[in-house]
Structure formats: structure tokens, C-alpha cells
Amino acid sequence: MAESNNCNHQCEGCASAGNCSEKTDFREKLHEGSCVKKVIGVVSGKGGVGKSLVTSLLACKVSKDGYRAAILDADITGPSIPTAFGLSGERAETGTMTMADGNQVDFIKPVKSKGGVQVMSMNFLLPHETDPVIWRGPVISGAVRQFWTDVVWDDVDFMFVDCPPGTGDVPLTIFQSIPVNGIIVVASPQQLVRVIVEKAVKMANMMNVPVLGLIENMSYVKCPDCGKEIKIFGDNNIDGIAKDYELKVLARIPIERNMSIAIDNGEVEDLNDGYVDDAASAVESFIKKI
């Protein structure tokens, strides 16, 4: 446990982060023109497992269920949400607005998808979407905080935060700066991923953020002729992880050509495969209990 008199209140990079005696609230204030009711983080201990896909599918599903959905794309250096929603080339509106008390405040407006999902991504602020973001950790973390403090989110019921992989600066910033109500951990079937998933679950536990459940992506391939499910990565490990940590497996998403084409074409909102329906229902039910 970190001693209070040794704490410099800089949690990023601290070995005792999430397990210290300091109780200071580091949460940032939401933009005064915004309203965000509940926040769900989509996380994983490693990259390439499909967090952005899961984030996109969940936002689309709760939007179709009648809720106002939003996505905060916290993967600053590798954003892919705009592509999935067909928003490549879009730019966020920025400016100054007058509040009810007469104060002038700066703002950034998220971009809306054709289905009404509000999206904020670093790509919307770059001169060209292919421009690289060559920043160090603290600057990237600052950008994530600004997506919460400077963006005017319009009466959002569910905000999904597409987190970058790992348990480093940015995920820690999200857990500390944004009032995350719960997280969903995304995994793939390989044995190696078990250790990585456990890291993400343990980090959430250390930060006192509830884990709603696990989603396994690339779970299987369905034979187009006989319909048999082929587990190309071998037997699933997710059930064992779920049992060990008393978590639910909320969805198993297959490798599917039509889904890949839809994402590449910016048509994620047109997918109706139902793979994350149970996961979305779990999110909606969980929030109602809070």
C-alpha cells in the first residue's frame, strides 16, 4: 500500500495505482453542455481481439432498442470506429458556445452515424485520417480526457468506450477520469489469451469497476455447406476463465465473411446477425439495477 505522505497524486505509472491508501477522486467533469447517463468500457489485455467490433455492435444494438448510444473511441493512435460506421473523412465541429449563465465555453461536437450513434474519434480532428498520431502516453491520456470534458454529448443513455489494449496509461486514465459503470472484456480462443484476459479482469477488480462479462470473438467458423462449427484456434478457454472469476460469457462471435465486408464498407449498422443481443440485454439490465 502506498503511504499518503509519499503520494504525488500522479497515478499513471505508479506501481501502487488502484491499490493505494489515497481516496482522491480523479474523475474529470463532463462538459456542462453534455448529458451521459451510463458508461460501459470495452477492454482487453491485448490488441487484435475485436474490441472495436464489439463496441460497434453493442452501440448499434442498444440504439436499435430505442436508447441513445454513443462511442468514445479511446484508441487514439489506432482508431477504427469511423471506418466501421462509414464516417471516414468526417470532421468534428469545434467552436464556442454560450451557456445559460452567459459563460462562453469551447466545445467539440461528436459525429453522428446514419443510425444516430454519436461518435468521437481522433480521426475526426486530424487534417487527414491517415495522418499518424505520434504522441507519448501522457499526451494520449490527455486527449482521452478531453473527449470527456470538451465534447458535447447529446443526452446519451449508453456510452461505450473503445479502450486501447493493455493495462497501461490510457486504460488507467479511463478508469480514473471517467465514471465507468462496468466493463466487458473481449477475448479470442487462443490459450495465450487466457493470461491476458485475467490481467484485464484483475485490473478492473483493482479499480473497483464491475465486470459485466466476457465476449469471445473469432470463436469459430461455420461451414457454409454443412453448418458445422469449426474451432480453428482449438478448444475454447473462455468458459474456464468465466468459471474461475464467476463471470458470464455474454457472446461468442464467429469469423464471418459478411461481417468483415460490412465493417470494411462502413455498414456495421446494417448487420442483423444478433451475436451480441444477449450482451446488449445484459448491459441494459445491469444499468437498470444501478
Coordinates of C-alpha atoms in Angstrom, one line a residue:
M1 CA 0.0 0.0 0.0
A2 CA 1.3 3.4 -0.9
E3 CA 1.8 5.8 2.0
S4 CA -0.3 9.0 1.8
N5 CA 2.7 11.2 2.5
N6 CA 4.6 9.7 -0.4
C7 CA 1.8 10.1 -2.9
N8 CA 2.3 12.8 -5.6
H9 CA -1.3 12.2 -7.0
Q10 CA 0.1 11.1 -10.4
C11 CA -1.4 7.6 -10.7
E12 CA -0.2 7.0 -14.2
G13 CA 2.9 4.8 -14.0
C14 CA 2.6 4.3 -10.2
A15 CA 3.3 0.8 -9.0
S16 CA 0.5 1.2 -6.4
A17 CA -2.1 2.5 -8.8
G18 CA -5.5 1.1 -7.8
N19 CA -4.2 -0.3 -4.6
C20 CA -3.2 2.7 -2.5
S21 CA -4.5 4.4 0.6
E22 CA -5.3 7.6 -1.3
K23 CA -9.0 8.2 -1.9
T24 CA -8.8 11.3 -4.0
D25 CA -11.4 11.4 -6.8
F26 CA -9.6 12.0 -10.1
R27 CA -12.8 11.9 -12.2
E28 CA -13.0 14.7 -14.8
K29 CA -16.0 16.9 -15.0
L30 CA -18.3 16.3 -18.0
H31 CA -18.7 19.2 -20.4
E32 CA -21.5 21.4 -19.0
G33 CA -23.4 21.1 -22.2
S34 CA -23.4 17.3 -22.1
C35 CA -25.5 14.6 -20.6
V36 CA -24.2 11.0 -20.3
K37 CA -26.1 8.6 -18.1
K38 CA -24.1 5.4 -18.1
V39 CA -20.7 4.4 -19.4
I40 CA -19.5 0.9 -20.4
G41 CA -15.9 0.2 -21.2
V42 CA -14.9 -2.5 -23.8
V43 CA -11.5 -3.7 -22.9
S44 CA -8.9 -6.4 -23.4
G45 CA -5.4 -7.1 -22.3
K46 CA -4.1 -7.4 -25.9
G47 CA -4.8 -6.0 -29.3
G48 CA -6.3 -7.6 -32.3
V49 CA -9.1 -9.4 -30.5
G50 CA -12.0 -7.3 -31.8
K51 CA -12.8 -4.6 -29.2
S52 CA -13.8 -2.1 -31.8
L53 CA -16.1 -4.7 -33.5
V54 CA -17.8 -5.5 -30.2
T55 CA -18.0 -1.8 -29.3
S56 CA -19.7 -1.0 -32.6
L57 CA -22.1 -4.0 -32.4
L58 CA -23.2 -3.1 -28.9
A59 CA -23.8 0.6 -29.7
C60 CA -25.8 -0.4 -32.8
K61 CA -27.9 -2.9 -30.8
V62 CA -28.8 -0.6 -27.9
S63 CA -29.6 2.2 -30.4
K64 CA -32.0 -0.2 -32.2
D65 CA -33.5 -1.0 -28.8
G66 CA -34.5 2.7 -28.5
Y67 CA -31.7 4.1 -26.4
R68 CA -29.4 7.0 -27.4
A69 CA -26.0 5.4 -27.9
A70 CA -22.5 6.9 -28.2
I71 CA -19.0 5.7 -28.7
L72 CA -15.9 7.3 -27.2
D73 CA -13.0 6.0 -29.3
A74 CA -10.2 6.0 -26.8
D75 CA -7.8 4.2 -29.2
I76 CA -6.1 7.4 -30.1
T77 CA -3.2 6.0 -32.2
G78 CA -5.2 3.3 -33.9
P79 CA -8.9 4.4 -34.3
S80 CA -11.1 2.1 -36.4
I81 CA -14.6 3.0 -35.3
P82 CA -15.0 5.7 -38.0
T83 CA -14.4 3.1 -40.7
A84 CA -16.9 0.7 -39.3
F85 CA -19.7 3.3 -39.3
G86 CA -18.8 4.8 -42.7
L87 CA -17.6 8.0 -41.2
S88 CA -14.2 8.2 -42.8
G89 CA -13.5 11.7 -44.0
E90 CA -15.9 13.3 -41.5
R91 CA -14.6 16.1 -39.3
A92 CA -15.8 17.1 -35.8
E93 CA -17.3 20.6 -35.4
T94 CA -15.5 22.8 -33.0
G95 CA -16.3 26.2 -31.6
T96 CA -17.5 28.3 -28.7
M97 CA -21.0 28.2 -27.2
T98 CA -22.8 30.4 -24.7
M99 CA -24.2 28.6 -21.6
A100 CA -27.3 29.6 -19.7
D101 CA -25.3 31.6 -17.2
G102 CA -23.7 33.6 -20.0
N103 CA -20.3 31.9 -19.9
Q104 CA -18.5 31.2 -23.1
V105 CA -17.1 27.6 -23.3
D106 CA -15.3 25.8 -26.1
F107 CA -16.9 22.6 -27.5
I108 CA -16.3 19.7 -29.8
K109 CA -19.4 18.0 -31.3
P110 CA -19.3 14.3 -32.0
V111 CA -20.1 13.0 -35.4
K112 CA -23.4 11.2 -35.8
S113 CA -23.8 7.9 -37.8
K114 CA -26.7 7.4 -40.1
G115 CA -28.4 5.4 -37.3
G116 CA -27.9 8.2 -34.8
V117 CA -25.0 6.8 -32.8
Q118 CA -22.8 9.7 -31.6
V119 CA -19.1 9.0 -32.2
M120 CA -15.9 10.8 -31.2
S121 CA -12.6 9.7 -32.6
M122 CA -9.2 11.2 -33.1
N123 CA -9.6 10.8 -36.8
F124 CA -12.3 13.5 -36.8
L125 CA -9.7 16.0 -35.6
L126 CA -6.8 15.2 -37.9
P127 CA -6.2 17.1 -41.2
H128 CA -6.2 13.7 -42.9
E129 CA -7.4 10.5 -41.4
T130 CA -4.2 8.7 -42.4
D131 CA -2.0 11.1 -40.5
P132 CA -0.2 9.2 -37.7
V133 CA -0.6 10.3 -34.1
I134 CA 2.9 10.2 -32.8
W135 CA 2.4 11.1 -29.2
R136 CA 3.7 9.8 -25.9
G137 CA 1.5 8.3 -23.2
P138 CA 0.6 11.4 -21.1
V139 CA -0.5 13.4 -24.2
I140 CA -2.6 10.5 -25.4
S141 CA -4.2 10.2 -22.0
G142 CA -4.9 14.0 -22.1
A143 CA -6.7 13.6 -25.4
V144 CA -8.9 10.8 -23.9
R145 CA -9.8 13.1 -21.0
Q146 CA -10.7 15.9 -23.5
F147 CA -13.1 13.6 -25.3
W148 CA -15.0 13.5 -22.0
T149 CA -14.6 17.1 -20.8
D150 CA -14.7 19.1 -24.1
V151 CA -17.1 17.1 -26.3
V152 CA -20.8 18.0 -26.1
W153 CA -22.6 14.6 -25.8
D154 CA -26.3 15.0 -26.5
D155 CA -28.4 13.2 -23.9
V156 CA -26.6 9.8 -24.1
D157 CA -28.2 6.8 -22.4
F158 CA -25.3 4.5 -23.1
M159 CA -21.7 5.5 -23.9
F160 CA -19.4 2.7 -24.9
V161 CA -15.6 3.4 -24.6
D162 CA -13.5 1.5 -27.1
C163 CA -10.3 1.1 -25.0
P164 CA -6.8 0.5 -26.4
P165 CA -5.3 -2.8 -25.4
G166 CA -3.4 -3.4 -22.2
T167 CA -3.4 -2.2 -18.7
G168 CA -1.2 0.9 -19.1
D169 CA -1.7 4.7 -19.2
V170 CA -4.8 5.1 -21.3
P171 CA -7.0 2.3 -19.7
L172 CA -5.9 3.6 -16.3
T173 CA -6.8 7.1 -17.3
I174 CA -10.3 5.9 -18.4
F175 CA -10.9 4.1 -15.1
Q176 CA -9.8 7.1 -13.1
S177 CA -11.1 10.0 -15.1
I178 CA -14.4 8.8 -16.4
P179 CA -17.2 7.3 -14.3
V180 CA -17.2 3.8 -15.8
N181 CA -20.2 1.8 -14.6
G182 CA -19.0 -1.5 -15.9
I183 CA -16.8 -3.2 -18.4
I184 CA -17.0 -6.0 -20.9
V185 CA -13.8 -8.0 -21.6
V186 CA -13.2 -9.2 -25.2
A187 CA -11.1 -12.3 -25.8
S188 CA -10.2 -14.7 -28.6
P189 CA -9.9 -18.5 -28.2
Q190 CA -6.1 -19.0 -28.0
Q191 CA -4.6 -20.4 -24.8
L192 CA -2.2 -17.4 -24.6
V193 CA -5.2 -15.0 -24.4
R194 CA -6.3 -16.6 -21.0
V195 CA -3.4 -14.9 -19.2
I196 CA -4.1 -11.6 -20.9
V197 CA -7.8 -11.7 -20.1
E198 CA -7.0 -12.4 -16.5
K199 CA -4.8 -9.3 -16.4
A200 CA -7.8 -7.2 -17.7
V201 CA -10.2 -8.7 -15.2
K202 CA -7.8 -8.2 -12.3
M203 CA -7.2 -4.6 -13.3
A204 CA -10.9 -3.9 -13.3
N205 CA -11.2 -5.5 -9.8
M206 CA -8.3 -3.4 -8.5
M207 CA -10.1 -0.3 -9.8
N208 CA -13.4 -1.4 -8.3
V209 CA -15.1 -1.5 -11.7
P210 CA -17.7 -4.3 -12.2
V211 CA -17.1 -6.8 -15.0
L212 CA -20.4 -7.5 -16.8
G213 CA -19.0 -10.5 -18.6
L214 CA -16.8 -11.8 -21.4
I215 CA -17.3 -11.9 -25.1
E216 CA -15.3 -14.3 -27.3
N217 CA -14.5 -13.1 -30.8
M218 CA -13.3 -15.3 -33.6
S219 CA -14.9 -18.1 -31.7
Y220 CA -15.5 -20.4 -34.7
V221 CA -16.1 -20.6 -38.4
K222 CA -19.3 -22.1 -39.7
C223 CA -19.0 -24.4 -42.6
P224 CA -21.2 -22.9 -45.5
D225 CA -22.1 -26.4 -46.7
C226 CA -23.0 -28.4 -43.5
G227 CA -23.2 -25.7 -40.9
K228 CA -20.7 -27.4 -38.6
E229 CA -18.9 -25.0 -36.3
I230 CA -15.1 -25.3 -36.8
K231 CA -12.9 -24.1 -34.0
I232 CA -9.8 -23.1 -35.9
F233 CA -8.0 -21.9 -32.8
G234 CA -8.7 -25.1 -30.9
D235 CA -11.0 -25.6 -27.9
N236 CA -12.3 -22.5 -26.2
N237 CA -10.8 -21.3 -23.0
I238 CA -13.4 -18.7 -22.2
D239 CA -15.6 -21.0 -20.2
G240 CA -12.8 -21.8 -17.8
I241 CA -12.0 -18.1 -17.3
A242 CA -15.6 -17.3 -16.7
K243 CA -16.0 -20.1 -14.2
D244 CA -12.8 -19.1 -12.3
Y245 CA -13.9 -15.5 -12.0
E246 CA -17.6 -16.2 -11.6
L247 CA -18.4 -14.2 -14.8
K248 CA -20.9 -14.8 -17.7
V249 CA -20.0 -15.5 -21.3
L250 CA -22.2 -12.9 -23.0
A251 CA -21.5 -13.8 -26.6
R252 CA -19.5 -15.9 -29.0
I253 CA -18.9 -14.1 -32.3
P254 CA -17.7 -16.2 -35.2
I255 CA -15.3 -15.4 -38.0
E256 CA -17.8 -14.4 -40.8
R257 CA -17.1 -13.1 -44.2
N258 CA -20.2 -11.0 -44.4
M259 CA -19.4 -9.3 -41.2
S260 CA -15.9 -8.4 -42.3
I261 CA -17.2 -7.0 -45.6
A262 CA -19.8 -4.9 -43.8
I263 CA -17.2 -3.4 -41.4
D264 CA -14.8 -2.6 -44.3
N265 CA -17.7 -0.9 -46.2
G266 CA -18.8 1.2 -43.2
E267 CA -22.1 -0.7 -42.9
V268 CA -21.9 -2.1 -39.3
E269 CA -25.3 -0.6 -38.6
D270 CA -26.8 -2.8 -41.3
L271 CA -25.7 -6.1 -39.6
N272 CA -28.5 -8.1 -38.0
D273 CA -26.8 -11.3 -37.0
G274 CA -27.8 -11.0 -33.4
Y275 CA -24.5 -12.2 -32.0
V276 CA -24.3 -9.5 -29.3
D277 CA -28.1 -9.4 -28.5
D278 CA -27.6 -11.2 -25.1
A279 CA -24.7 -9.0 -24.3
A280 CA -26.6 -5.8 -25.0
S281 CA -29.5 -7.1 -22.9
A282 CA -27.1 -7.8 -20.1
V283 CA -25.8 -4.2 -20.3
E284 CA -29.3 -2.8 -20.3
S285 CA -30.4 -5.0 -17.4
F286 CA -27.3 -4.2 -15.4
I287 CA -27.8 -0.4 -15.8
K288 CA -31.4 -0.6 -14.6
K289 CA -30.1 -2.2 -11.3
I290 CA -27.8 0.7 -10.6

